mmCIF file of C-alpha atoms in Angstrom:
data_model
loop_
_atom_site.group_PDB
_atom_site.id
_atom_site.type_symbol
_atom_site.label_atom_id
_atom_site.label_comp_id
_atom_site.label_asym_id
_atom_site.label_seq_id
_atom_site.Cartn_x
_atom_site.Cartn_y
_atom_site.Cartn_z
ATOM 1 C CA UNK A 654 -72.183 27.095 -17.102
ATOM 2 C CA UNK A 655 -70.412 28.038 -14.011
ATOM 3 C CA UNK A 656 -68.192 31.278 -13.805
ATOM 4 C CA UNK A 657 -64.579 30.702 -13.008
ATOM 5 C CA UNK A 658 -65.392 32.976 -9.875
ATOM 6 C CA UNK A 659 -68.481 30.689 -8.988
ATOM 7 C CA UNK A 660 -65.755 27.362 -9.588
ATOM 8 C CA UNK A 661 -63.302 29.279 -7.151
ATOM 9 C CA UNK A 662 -65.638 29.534 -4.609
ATOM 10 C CA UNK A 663 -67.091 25.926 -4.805
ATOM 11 C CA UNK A 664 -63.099 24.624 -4.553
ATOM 12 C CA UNK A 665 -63.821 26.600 -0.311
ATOM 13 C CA UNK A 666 -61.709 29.429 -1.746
ATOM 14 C CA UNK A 667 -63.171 33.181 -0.318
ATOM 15 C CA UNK A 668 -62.441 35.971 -2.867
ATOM 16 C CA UNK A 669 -62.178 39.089 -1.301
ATOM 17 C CA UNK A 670 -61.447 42.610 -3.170
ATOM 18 C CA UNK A 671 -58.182 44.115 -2.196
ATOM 19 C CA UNK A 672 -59.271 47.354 -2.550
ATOM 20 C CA UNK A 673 -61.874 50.305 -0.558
ATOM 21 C CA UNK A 674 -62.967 53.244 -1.659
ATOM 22 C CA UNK A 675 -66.185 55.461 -1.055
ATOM 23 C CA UNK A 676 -67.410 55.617 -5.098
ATOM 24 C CA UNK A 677 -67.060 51.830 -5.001
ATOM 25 C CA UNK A 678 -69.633 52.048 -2.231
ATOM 26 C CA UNK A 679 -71.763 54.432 -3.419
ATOM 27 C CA UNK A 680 -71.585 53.868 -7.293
ATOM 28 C CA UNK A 681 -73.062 50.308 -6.483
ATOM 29 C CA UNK A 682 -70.160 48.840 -7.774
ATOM 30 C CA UNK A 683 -69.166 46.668 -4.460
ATOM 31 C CA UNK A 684 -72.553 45.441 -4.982
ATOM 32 C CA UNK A 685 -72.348 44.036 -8.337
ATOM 33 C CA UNK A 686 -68.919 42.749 -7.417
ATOM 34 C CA UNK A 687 -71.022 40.465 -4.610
ATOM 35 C CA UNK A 688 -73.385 39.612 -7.060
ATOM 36 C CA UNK A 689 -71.454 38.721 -10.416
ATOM 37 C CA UNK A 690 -67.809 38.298 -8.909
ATOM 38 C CA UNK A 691 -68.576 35.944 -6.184
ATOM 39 C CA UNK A 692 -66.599 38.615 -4.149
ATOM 40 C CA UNK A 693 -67.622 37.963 -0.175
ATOM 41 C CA UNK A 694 -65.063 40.598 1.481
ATOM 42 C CA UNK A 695 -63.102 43.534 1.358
ATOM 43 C CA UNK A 696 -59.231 44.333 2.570
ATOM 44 C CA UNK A 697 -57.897 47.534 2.983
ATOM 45 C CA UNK A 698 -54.681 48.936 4.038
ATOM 46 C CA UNK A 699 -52.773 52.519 4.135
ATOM 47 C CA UNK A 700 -51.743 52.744 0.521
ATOM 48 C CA UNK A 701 -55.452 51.362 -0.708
ATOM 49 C CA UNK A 702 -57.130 54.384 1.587
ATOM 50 C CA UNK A 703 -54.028 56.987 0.245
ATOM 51 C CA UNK A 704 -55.248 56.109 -3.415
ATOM 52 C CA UNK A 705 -59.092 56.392 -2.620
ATOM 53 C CA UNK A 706 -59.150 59.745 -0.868
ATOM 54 C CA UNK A 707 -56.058 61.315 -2.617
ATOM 55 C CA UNK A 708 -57.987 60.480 -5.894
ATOM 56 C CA UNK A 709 -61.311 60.688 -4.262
ATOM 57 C CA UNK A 710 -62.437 64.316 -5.167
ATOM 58 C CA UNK A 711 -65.833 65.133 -4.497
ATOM 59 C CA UNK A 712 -66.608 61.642 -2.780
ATOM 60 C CA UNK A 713 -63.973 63.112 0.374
ATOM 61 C CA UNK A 714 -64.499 67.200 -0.024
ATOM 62 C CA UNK A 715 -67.783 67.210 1.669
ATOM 63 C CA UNK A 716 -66.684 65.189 4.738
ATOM 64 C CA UNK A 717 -62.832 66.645 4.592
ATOM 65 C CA UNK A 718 -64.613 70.345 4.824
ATOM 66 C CA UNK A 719 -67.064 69.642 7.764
ATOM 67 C CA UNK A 720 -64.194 67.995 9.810
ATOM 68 C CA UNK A 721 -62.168 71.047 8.773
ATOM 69 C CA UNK A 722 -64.813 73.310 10.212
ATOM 70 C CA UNK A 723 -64.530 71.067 13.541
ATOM 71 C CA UNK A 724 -61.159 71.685 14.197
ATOM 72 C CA UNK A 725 -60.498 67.976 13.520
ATOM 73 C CA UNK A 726 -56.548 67.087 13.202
ATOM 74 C CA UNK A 727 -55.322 65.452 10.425
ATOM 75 C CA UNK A 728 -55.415 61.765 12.232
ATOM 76 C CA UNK A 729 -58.759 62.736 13.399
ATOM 77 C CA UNK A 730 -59.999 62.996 9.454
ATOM 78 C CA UNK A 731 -58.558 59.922 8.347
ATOM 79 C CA UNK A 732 -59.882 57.991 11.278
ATOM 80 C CA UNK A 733 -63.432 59.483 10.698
ATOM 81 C CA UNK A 734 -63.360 59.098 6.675
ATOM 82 C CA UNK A 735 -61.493 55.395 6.571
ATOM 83 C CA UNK A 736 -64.020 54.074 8.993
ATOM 84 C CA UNK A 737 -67.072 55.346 7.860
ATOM 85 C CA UNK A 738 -65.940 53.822 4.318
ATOM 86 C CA UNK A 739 -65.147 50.065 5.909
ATOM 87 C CA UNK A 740 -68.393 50.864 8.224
ATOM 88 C CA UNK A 741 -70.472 51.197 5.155
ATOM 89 C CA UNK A 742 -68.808 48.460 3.115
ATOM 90 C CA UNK A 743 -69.472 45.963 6.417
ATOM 91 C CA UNK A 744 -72.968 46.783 6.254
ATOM 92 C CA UNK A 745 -73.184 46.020 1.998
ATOM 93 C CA UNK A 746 -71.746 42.752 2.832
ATOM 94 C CA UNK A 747 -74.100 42.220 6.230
ATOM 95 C CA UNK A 748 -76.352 39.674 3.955
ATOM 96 C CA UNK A 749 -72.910 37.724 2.927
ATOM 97 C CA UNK A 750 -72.068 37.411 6.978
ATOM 98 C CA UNK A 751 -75.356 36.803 7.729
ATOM 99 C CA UNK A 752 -75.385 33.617 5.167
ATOM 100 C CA UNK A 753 -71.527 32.371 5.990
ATOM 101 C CA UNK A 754 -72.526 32.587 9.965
ATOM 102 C CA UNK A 755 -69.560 35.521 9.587
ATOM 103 C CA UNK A 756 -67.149 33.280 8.042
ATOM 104 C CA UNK A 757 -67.212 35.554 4.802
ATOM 105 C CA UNK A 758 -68.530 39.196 4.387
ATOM 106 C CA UNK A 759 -65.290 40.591 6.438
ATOM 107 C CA UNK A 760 -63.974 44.203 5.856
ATOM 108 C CA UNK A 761 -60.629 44.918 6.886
ATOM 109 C CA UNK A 762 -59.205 48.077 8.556
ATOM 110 C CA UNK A 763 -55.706 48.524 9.448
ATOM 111 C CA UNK A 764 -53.875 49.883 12.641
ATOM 112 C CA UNK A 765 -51.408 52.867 12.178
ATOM 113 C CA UNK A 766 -48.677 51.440 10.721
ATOM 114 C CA UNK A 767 -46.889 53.854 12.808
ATOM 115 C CA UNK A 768 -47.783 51.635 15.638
ATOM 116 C CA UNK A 769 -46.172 48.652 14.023
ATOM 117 C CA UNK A 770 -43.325 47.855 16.526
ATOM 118 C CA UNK A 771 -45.612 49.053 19.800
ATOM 119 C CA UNK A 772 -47.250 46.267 21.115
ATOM 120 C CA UNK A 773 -49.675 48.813 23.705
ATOM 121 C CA UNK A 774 -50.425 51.286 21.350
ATOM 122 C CA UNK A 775 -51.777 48.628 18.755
ATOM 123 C CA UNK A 776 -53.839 47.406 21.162
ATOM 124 C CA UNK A 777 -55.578 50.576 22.176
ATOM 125 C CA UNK A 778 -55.832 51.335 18.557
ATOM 126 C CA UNK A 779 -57.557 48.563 17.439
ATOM 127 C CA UNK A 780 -59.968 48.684 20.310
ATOM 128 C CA UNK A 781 -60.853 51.852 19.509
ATOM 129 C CA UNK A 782 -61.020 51.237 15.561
ATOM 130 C CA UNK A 783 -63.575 48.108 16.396
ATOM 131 C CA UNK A 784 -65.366 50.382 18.540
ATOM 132 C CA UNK A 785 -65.716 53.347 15.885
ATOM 133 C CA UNK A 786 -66.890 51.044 13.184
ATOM 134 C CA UNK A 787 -69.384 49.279 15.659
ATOM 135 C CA UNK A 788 -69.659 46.075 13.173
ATOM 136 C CA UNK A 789 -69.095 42.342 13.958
ATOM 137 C CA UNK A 790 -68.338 41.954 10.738
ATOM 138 C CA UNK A 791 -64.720 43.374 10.218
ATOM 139 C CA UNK A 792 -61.737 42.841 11.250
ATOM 140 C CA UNK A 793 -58.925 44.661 12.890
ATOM 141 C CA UNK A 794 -55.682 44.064 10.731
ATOM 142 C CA UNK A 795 -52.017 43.957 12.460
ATOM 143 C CA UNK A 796 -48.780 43.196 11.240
ATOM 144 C CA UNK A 797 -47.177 40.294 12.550
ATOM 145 C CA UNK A 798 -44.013 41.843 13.950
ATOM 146 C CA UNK A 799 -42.722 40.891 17.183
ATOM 147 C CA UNK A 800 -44.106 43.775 18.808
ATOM 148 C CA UNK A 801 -47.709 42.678 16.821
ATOM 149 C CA UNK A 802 -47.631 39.332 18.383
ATOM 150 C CA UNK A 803 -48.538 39.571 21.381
ATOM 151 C CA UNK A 804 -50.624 42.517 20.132
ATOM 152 C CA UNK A 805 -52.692 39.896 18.621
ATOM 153 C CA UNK A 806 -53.141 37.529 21.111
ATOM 154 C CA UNK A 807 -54.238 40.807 23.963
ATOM 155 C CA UNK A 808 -57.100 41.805 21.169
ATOM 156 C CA UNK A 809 -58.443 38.266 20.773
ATOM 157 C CA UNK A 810 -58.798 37.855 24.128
ATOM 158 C CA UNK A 811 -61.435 40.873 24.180
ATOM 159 C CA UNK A 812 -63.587 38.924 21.422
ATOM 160 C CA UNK A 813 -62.376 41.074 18.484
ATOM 161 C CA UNK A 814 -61.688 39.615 15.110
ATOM 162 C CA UNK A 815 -58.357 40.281 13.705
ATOM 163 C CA UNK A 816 -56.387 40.037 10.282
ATOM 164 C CA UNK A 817 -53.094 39.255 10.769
ATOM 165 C CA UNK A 818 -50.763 41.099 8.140
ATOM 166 C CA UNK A 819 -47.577 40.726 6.851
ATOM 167 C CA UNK A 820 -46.533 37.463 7.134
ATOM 168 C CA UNK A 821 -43.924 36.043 5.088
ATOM 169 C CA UNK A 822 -41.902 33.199 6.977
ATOM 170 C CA UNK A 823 -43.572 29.688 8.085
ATOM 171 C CA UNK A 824 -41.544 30.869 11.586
ATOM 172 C CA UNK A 825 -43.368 34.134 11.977
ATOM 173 C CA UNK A 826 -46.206 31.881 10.716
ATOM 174 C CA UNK A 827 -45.991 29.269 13.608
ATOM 175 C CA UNK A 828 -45.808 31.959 16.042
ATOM 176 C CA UNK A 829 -48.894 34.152 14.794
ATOM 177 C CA UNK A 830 -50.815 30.496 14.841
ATOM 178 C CA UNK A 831 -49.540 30.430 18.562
ATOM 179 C CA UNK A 832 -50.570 34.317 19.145
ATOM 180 C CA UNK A 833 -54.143 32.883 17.815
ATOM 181 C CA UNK A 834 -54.483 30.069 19.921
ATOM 182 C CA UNK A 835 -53.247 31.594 22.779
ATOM 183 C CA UNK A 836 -55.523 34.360 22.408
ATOM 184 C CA UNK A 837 -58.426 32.494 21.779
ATOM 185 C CA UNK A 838 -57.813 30.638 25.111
ATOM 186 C CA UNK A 839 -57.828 34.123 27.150
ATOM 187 C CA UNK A 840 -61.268 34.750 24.864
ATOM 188 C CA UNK A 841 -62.830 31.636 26.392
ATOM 189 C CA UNK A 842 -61.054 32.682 29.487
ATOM 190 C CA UNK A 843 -62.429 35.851 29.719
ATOM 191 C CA UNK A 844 -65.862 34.335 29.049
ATOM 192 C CA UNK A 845 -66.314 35.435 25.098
ATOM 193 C CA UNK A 846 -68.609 33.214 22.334
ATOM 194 C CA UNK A 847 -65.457 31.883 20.545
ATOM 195 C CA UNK A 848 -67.779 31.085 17.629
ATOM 196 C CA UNK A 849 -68.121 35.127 17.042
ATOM 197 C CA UNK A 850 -64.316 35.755 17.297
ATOM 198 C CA UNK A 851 -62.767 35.246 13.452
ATOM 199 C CA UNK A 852 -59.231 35.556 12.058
ATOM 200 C CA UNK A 853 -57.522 35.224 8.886
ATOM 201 C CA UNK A 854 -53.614 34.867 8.479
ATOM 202 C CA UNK A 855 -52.401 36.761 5.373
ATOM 203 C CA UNK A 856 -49.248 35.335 4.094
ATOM 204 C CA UNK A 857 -47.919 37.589 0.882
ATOM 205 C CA UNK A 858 -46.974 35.833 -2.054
ATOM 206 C CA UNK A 859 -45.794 37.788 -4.810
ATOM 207 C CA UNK A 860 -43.245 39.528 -3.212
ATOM 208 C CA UNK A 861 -41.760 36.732 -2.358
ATOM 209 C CA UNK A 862 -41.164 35.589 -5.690
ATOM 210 C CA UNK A 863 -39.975 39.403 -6.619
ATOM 211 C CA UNK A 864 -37.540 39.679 -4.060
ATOM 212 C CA UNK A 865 -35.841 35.814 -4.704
ATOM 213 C CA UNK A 866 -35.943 36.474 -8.314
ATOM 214 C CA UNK A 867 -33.885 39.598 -7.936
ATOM 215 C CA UNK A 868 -31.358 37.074 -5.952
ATOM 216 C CA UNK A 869 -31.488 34.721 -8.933
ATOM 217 C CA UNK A 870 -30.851 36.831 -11.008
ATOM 218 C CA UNK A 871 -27.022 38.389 -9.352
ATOM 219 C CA UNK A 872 -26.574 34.843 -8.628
ATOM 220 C CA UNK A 873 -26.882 34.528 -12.660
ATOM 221 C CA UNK A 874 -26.432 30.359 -12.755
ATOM 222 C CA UNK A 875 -28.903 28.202 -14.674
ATOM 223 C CA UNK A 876 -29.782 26.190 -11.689
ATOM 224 C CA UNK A 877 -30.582 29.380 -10.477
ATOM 225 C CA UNK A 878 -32.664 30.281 -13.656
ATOM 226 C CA UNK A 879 -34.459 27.598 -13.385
ATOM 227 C CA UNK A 880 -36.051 28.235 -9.953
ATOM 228 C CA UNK A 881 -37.378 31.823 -11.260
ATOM 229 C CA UNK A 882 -40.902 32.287 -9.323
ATOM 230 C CA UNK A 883 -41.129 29.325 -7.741
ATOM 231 C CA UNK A 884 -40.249 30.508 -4.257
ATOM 232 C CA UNK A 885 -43.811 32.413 -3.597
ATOM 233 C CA UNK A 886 -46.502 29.613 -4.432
ATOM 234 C CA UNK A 887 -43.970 26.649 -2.777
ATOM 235 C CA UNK A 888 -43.846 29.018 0.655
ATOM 236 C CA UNK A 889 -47.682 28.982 0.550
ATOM 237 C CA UNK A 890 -48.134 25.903 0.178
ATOM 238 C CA UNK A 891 -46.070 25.075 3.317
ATOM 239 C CA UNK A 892 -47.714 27.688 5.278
ATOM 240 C CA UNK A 893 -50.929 25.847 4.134
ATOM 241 C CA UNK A 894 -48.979 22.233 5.353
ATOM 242 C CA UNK A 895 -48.721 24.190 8.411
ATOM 243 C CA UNK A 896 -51.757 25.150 9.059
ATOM 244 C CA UNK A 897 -53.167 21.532 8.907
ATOM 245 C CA UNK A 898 -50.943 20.403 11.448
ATOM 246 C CA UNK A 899 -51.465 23.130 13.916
ATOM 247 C CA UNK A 900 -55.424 22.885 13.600
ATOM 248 C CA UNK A 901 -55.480 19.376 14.011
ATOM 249 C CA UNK A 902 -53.257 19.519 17.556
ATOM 250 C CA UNK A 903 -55.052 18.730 20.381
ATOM 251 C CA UNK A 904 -54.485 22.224 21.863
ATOM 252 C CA UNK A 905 -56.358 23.715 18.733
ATOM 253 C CA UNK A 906 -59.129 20.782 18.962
ATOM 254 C CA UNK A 907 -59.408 21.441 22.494
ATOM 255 C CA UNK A 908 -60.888 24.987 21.493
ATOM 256 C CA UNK A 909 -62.513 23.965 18.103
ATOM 257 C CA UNK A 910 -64.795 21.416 20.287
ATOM 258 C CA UNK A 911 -65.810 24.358 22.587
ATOM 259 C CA UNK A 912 -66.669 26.244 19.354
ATOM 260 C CA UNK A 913 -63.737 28.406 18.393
ATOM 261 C CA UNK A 914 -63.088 28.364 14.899
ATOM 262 C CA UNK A 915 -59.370 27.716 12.694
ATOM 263 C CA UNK A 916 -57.764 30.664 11.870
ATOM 264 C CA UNK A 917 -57.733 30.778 8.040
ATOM 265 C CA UNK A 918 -54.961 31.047 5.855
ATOM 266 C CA UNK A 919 -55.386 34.092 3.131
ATOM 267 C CA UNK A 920 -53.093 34.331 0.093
ATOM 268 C CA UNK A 921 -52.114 38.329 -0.010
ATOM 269 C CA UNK A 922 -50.492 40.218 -2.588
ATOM 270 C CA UNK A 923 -51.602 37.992 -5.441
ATOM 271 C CA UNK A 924 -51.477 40.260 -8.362
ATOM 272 C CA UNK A 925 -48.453 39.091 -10.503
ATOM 273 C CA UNK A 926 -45.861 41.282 -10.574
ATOM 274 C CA UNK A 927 -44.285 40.105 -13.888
ATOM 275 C CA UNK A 928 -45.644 40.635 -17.479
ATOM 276 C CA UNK A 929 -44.012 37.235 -18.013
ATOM 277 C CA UNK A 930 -46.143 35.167 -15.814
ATOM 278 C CA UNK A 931 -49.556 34.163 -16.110
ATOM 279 C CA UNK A 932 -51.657 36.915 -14.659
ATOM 280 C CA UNK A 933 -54.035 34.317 -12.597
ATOM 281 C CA UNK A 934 -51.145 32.385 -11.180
ATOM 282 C CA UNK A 935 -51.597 33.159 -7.528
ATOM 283 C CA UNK A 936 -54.879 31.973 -7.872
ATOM 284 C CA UNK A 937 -54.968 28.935 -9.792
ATOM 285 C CA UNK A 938 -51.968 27.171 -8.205
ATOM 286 C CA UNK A 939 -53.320 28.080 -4.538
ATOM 287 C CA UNK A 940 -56.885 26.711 -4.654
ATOM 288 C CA UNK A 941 -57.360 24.754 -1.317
ATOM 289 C CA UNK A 942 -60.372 23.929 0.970
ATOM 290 C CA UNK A 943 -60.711 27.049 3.686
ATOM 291 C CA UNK A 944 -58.566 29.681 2.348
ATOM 292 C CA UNK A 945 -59.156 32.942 1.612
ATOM 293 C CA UNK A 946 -57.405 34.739 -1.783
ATOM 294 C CA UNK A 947 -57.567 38.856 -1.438
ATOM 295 C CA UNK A 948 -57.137 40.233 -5.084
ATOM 296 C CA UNK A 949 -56.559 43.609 -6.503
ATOM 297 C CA UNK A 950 -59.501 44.257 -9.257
ATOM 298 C CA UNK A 951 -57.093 43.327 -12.155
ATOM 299 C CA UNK A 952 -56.438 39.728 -10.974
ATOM 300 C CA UNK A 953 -60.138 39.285 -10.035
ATOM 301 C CA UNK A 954 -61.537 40.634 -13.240
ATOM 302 C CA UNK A 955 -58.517 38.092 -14.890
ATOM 303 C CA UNK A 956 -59.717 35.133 -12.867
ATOM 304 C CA UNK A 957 -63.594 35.751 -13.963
ATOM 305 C CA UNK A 958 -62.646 35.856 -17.228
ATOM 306 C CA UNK A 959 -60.103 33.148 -18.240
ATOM 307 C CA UNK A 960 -58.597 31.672 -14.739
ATOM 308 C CA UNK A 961 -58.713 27.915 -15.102
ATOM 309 C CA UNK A 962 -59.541 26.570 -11.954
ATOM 310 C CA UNK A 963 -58.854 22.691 -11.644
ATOM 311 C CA UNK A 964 -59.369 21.556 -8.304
ATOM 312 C CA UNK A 965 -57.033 21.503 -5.110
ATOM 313 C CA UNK A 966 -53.622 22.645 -6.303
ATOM 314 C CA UNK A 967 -51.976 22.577 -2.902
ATOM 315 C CA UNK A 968 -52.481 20.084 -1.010
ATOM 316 C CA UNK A 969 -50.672 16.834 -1.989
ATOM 317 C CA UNK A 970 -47.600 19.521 -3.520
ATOM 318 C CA UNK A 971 -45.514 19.942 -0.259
ATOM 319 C CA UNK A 972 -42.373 17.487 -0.794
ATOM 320 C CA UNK A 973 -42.373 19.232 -4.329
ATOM 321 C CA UNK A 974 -42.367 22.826 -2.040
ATOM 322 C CA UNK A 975 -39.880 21.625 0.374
ATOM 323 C CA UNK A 976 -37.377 20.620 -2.717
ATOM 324 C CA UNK A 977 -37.867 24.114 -4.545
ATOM 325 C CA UNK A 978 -36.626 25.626 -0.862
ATOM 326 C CA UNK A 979 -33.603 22.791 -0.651
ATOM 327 C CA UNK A 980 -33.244 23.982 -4.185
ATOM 328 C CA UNK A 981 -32.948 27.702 -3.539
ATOM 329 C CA UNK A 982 -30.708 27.180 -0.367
ATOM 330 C CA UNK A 983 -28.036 25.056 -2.382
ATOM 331 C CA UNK A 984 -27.798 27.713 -5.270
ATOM 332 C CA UNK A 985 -27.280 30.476 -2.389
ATOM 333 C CA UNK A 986 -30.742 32.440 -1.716
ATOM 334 C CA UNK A 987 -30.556 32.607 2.047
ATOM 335 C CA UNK A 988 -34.654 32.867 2.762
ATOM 336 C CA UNK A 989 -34.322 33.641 6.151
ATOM 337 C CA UNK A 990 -33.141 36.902 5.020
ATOM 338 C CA UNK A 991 -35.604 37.263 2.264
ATOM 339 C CA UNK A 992 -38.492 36.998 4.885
ATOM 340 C CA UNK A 993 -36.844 39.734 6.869
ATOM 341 C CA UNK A 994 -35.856 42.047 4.245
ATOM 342 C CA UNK A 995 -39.719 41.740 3.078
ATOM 343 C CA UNK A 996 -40.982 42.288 6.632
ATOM 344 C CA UNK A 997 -39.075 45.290 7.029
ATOM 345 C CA UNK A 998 -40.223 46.960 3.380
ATOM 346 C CA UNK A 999 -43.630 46.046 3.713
ATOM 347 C CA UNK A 1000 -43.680 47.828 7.140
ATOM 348 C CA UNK A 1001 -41.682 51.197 5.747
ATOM 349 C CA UNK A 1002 -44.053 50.901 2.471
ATOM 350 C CA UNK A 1003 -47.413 51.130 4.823
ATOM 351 C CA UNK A 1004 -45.466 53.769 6.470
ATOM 352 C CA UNK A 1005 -44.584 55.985 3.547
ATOM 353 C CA UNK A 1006 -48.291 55.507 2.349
ATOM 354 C CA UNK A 1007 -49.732 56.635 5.673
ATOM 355 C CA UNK A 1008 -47.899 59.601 5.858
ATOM 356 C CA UNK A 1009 -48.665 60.122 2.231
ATOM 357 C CA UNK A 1010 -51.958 60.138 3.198
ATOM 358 C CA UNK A 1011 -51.272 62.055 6.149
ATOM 359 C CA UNK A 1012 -50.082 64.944 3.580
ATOM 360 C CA UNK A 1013 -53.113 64.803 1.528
ATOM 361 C CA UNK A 1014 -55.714 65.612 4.353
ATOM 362 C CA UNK A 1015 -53.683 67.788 5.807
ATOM 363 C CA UNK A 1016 -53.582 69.777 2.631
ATOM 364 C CA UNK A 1017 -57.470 69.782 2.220
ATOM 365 C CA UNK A 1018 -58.374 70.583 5.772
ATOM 366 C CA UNK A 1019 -56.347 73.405 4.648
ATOM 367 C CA UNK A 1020 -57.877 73.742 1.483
ATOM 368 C CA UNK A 1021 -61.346 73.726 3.137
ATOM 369 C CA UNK A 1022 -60.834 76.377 6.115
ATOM 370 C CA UNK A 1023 -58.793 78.731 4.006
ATOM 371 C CA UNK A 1024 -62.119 78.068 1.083
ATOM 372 C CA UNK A 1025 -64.634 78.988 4.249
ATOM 373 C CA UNK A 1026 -63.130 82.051 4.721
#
């Protein structure tokens, strides 16, 4: 018998671990999670790396005091910690990149959200970030703001692999597809193997449903009731609708047939966020051929033990999506503002966490000089 992991996977669906830290790594525990969790990559961001080295302890103290010792600033220490921790975890999951011809065994690492709405200094940053870990098997993540668009396309073109954050809106969608192909082009351009450059487009789905719900709920109708946490799986769906199209233009065959590959679609923020819903939903009801599905431990651990997996659930749904948004328009949820209001938080939220984490080195650089003395 099959694990529901192993039926995932068969269905093209990646699982990758939403979550990094350095006693995962050295415990052996991202190991076993390759082994018996089908798990074939790892994405990180600023409030996953505040909640490994704030709670890290011991695994932190002996690195945190020798950069103390060097006169390292605080940015200095979390740049030196967080990518020695994805540096290691790309090298675990080297055998899993090796075997997917680096389609799968990806670690993420994020950009300063700080950077978020500077186009030049997320460029610079994430050339120096996929310098510093010195893998070709992760990937530089950046929002897709306005200011990370064309960010994007300027990294591509120097044959670096890049997540693409943040997205919530099939707009912002179509123009990070655009950002890809365009920067693909200055790749092949510029001379690159366009079969080593990978991307992934991360389009967030449970907040989505948290922030329409909360509009469903002033709204207080039982039309509007009745369209309770539909909005996050029907807006994936569409992006996935999208997706097809744009890969099968001729502009994205033109590069496919030289060897660049699609950028994949990955369903982000897929732990439920409501004790009333099924606790696989994210998964189950966005299985589709060439997608990736990033999971906190809870949901993974949930879909290994009871998630029913029952073939393609998205493709073949999309007049059924397209209604739920008619739907959500005619009871007064205006989603163009949802999108934005989501984009904005999820930007301040990486902020808060970086400087968070910001405040806890600084504290044990302290910690460790004033200890030395």
């Amino acid at each position: 018998m099959s694990t529901h992991t192993q039926q995932l996977t068969a269905q093209g669906v990646s699982i990758w671990l939403d979550d990094l830290s350095r006693d995962r790594i050295t415990s052996g525990n991202l190991t076993e999670l390759i082994s018996t969790r089908n798990v074939s990559g790892v994405t990180t961001n600023p409030t996953i790396f505040q909640s490994a080295i704030g709670g890290g302890g011991p695994a932190y103290s002996g690195q945190i005091a020798e950069l103390a010792r060097a006169g390292a600033t605080v940015d200095e220490a979390i740049f030196a910690a967080t990518t020695d921790d994805v540096r290691d975890a790309a090298d675990i999951f080297r055998p899993v990149f090796d075997a997917t011809a680096g389609v799968d065994g990806r670690v993420s690492i994020e950009v300063s959200p700080d950077l978020a709405h500077d186009t030049d200094a997320t460029i610079a940053q994430a050339k120096e970030l996929w310098a510093k870990v010195a893998r070709p098997n992760v990937h530089i993540k950046i929002p897709a703001t306005k200011a990370g668009l064309p960010a994007i396309t300027a990294v591509l073109a120097e044959g670096i692999s890049v997540n693409v954050t943040l997205i919530f809106s099939l707009e912002r969608y179509a123009e990070v597809i655009d950002a890809y192909l365009s920067g693909i082009e200055k790749a092949q351009a510029n001379g690159h193997d366009l079969s080593g450059i990978h991307s992934v487009a991360s389009f967030f789905v449970s907040r989505v449903d948290t922030e329409v719900d909360k509009r469903l709920a002033v709204i207080g109708t039982d039309e509007a009731a009745g369209l309770a946490s539909l909005a996050g799986i029907a807006n994936a769906r569409l992006a996935y609708e999208l997706f097809e199209k744009e890969f099968s233009s001729d502009r994205a065959k033109t590069l496919t047939d030289a060897g660049a590959n699609v950028q994949r679609p990955l369903w982000a923020s897929t732990g439920v966020k409501s004790a009333d819903l099924p606790d696989t939903l994210y998964v189950t009801e966005l299985v589709a051929p060439g997608t990736v599905n990033t999971m906190p431990e809870k949901t993974l651990e949930a879909t290994f033990d009871h998630g029913a997996i029952a073939g393609d659930t998205v493709t073949g749904t999309y007049e059924a999506a397209h209604k739920v948004f008619a739907d959500l328009a005619a009871v007064g949820v205006d989603f163009d503002d949802v999108t934005q209001v989501l984009e904005d938080e999820g930007v301040e939220k990486f902020i808060a966490s970086w400087h968070d984490l910001q405040g806890t080195v600084k504290s044990a650089l302290e910690s460790a000089l004033e200890a030395a003395r």
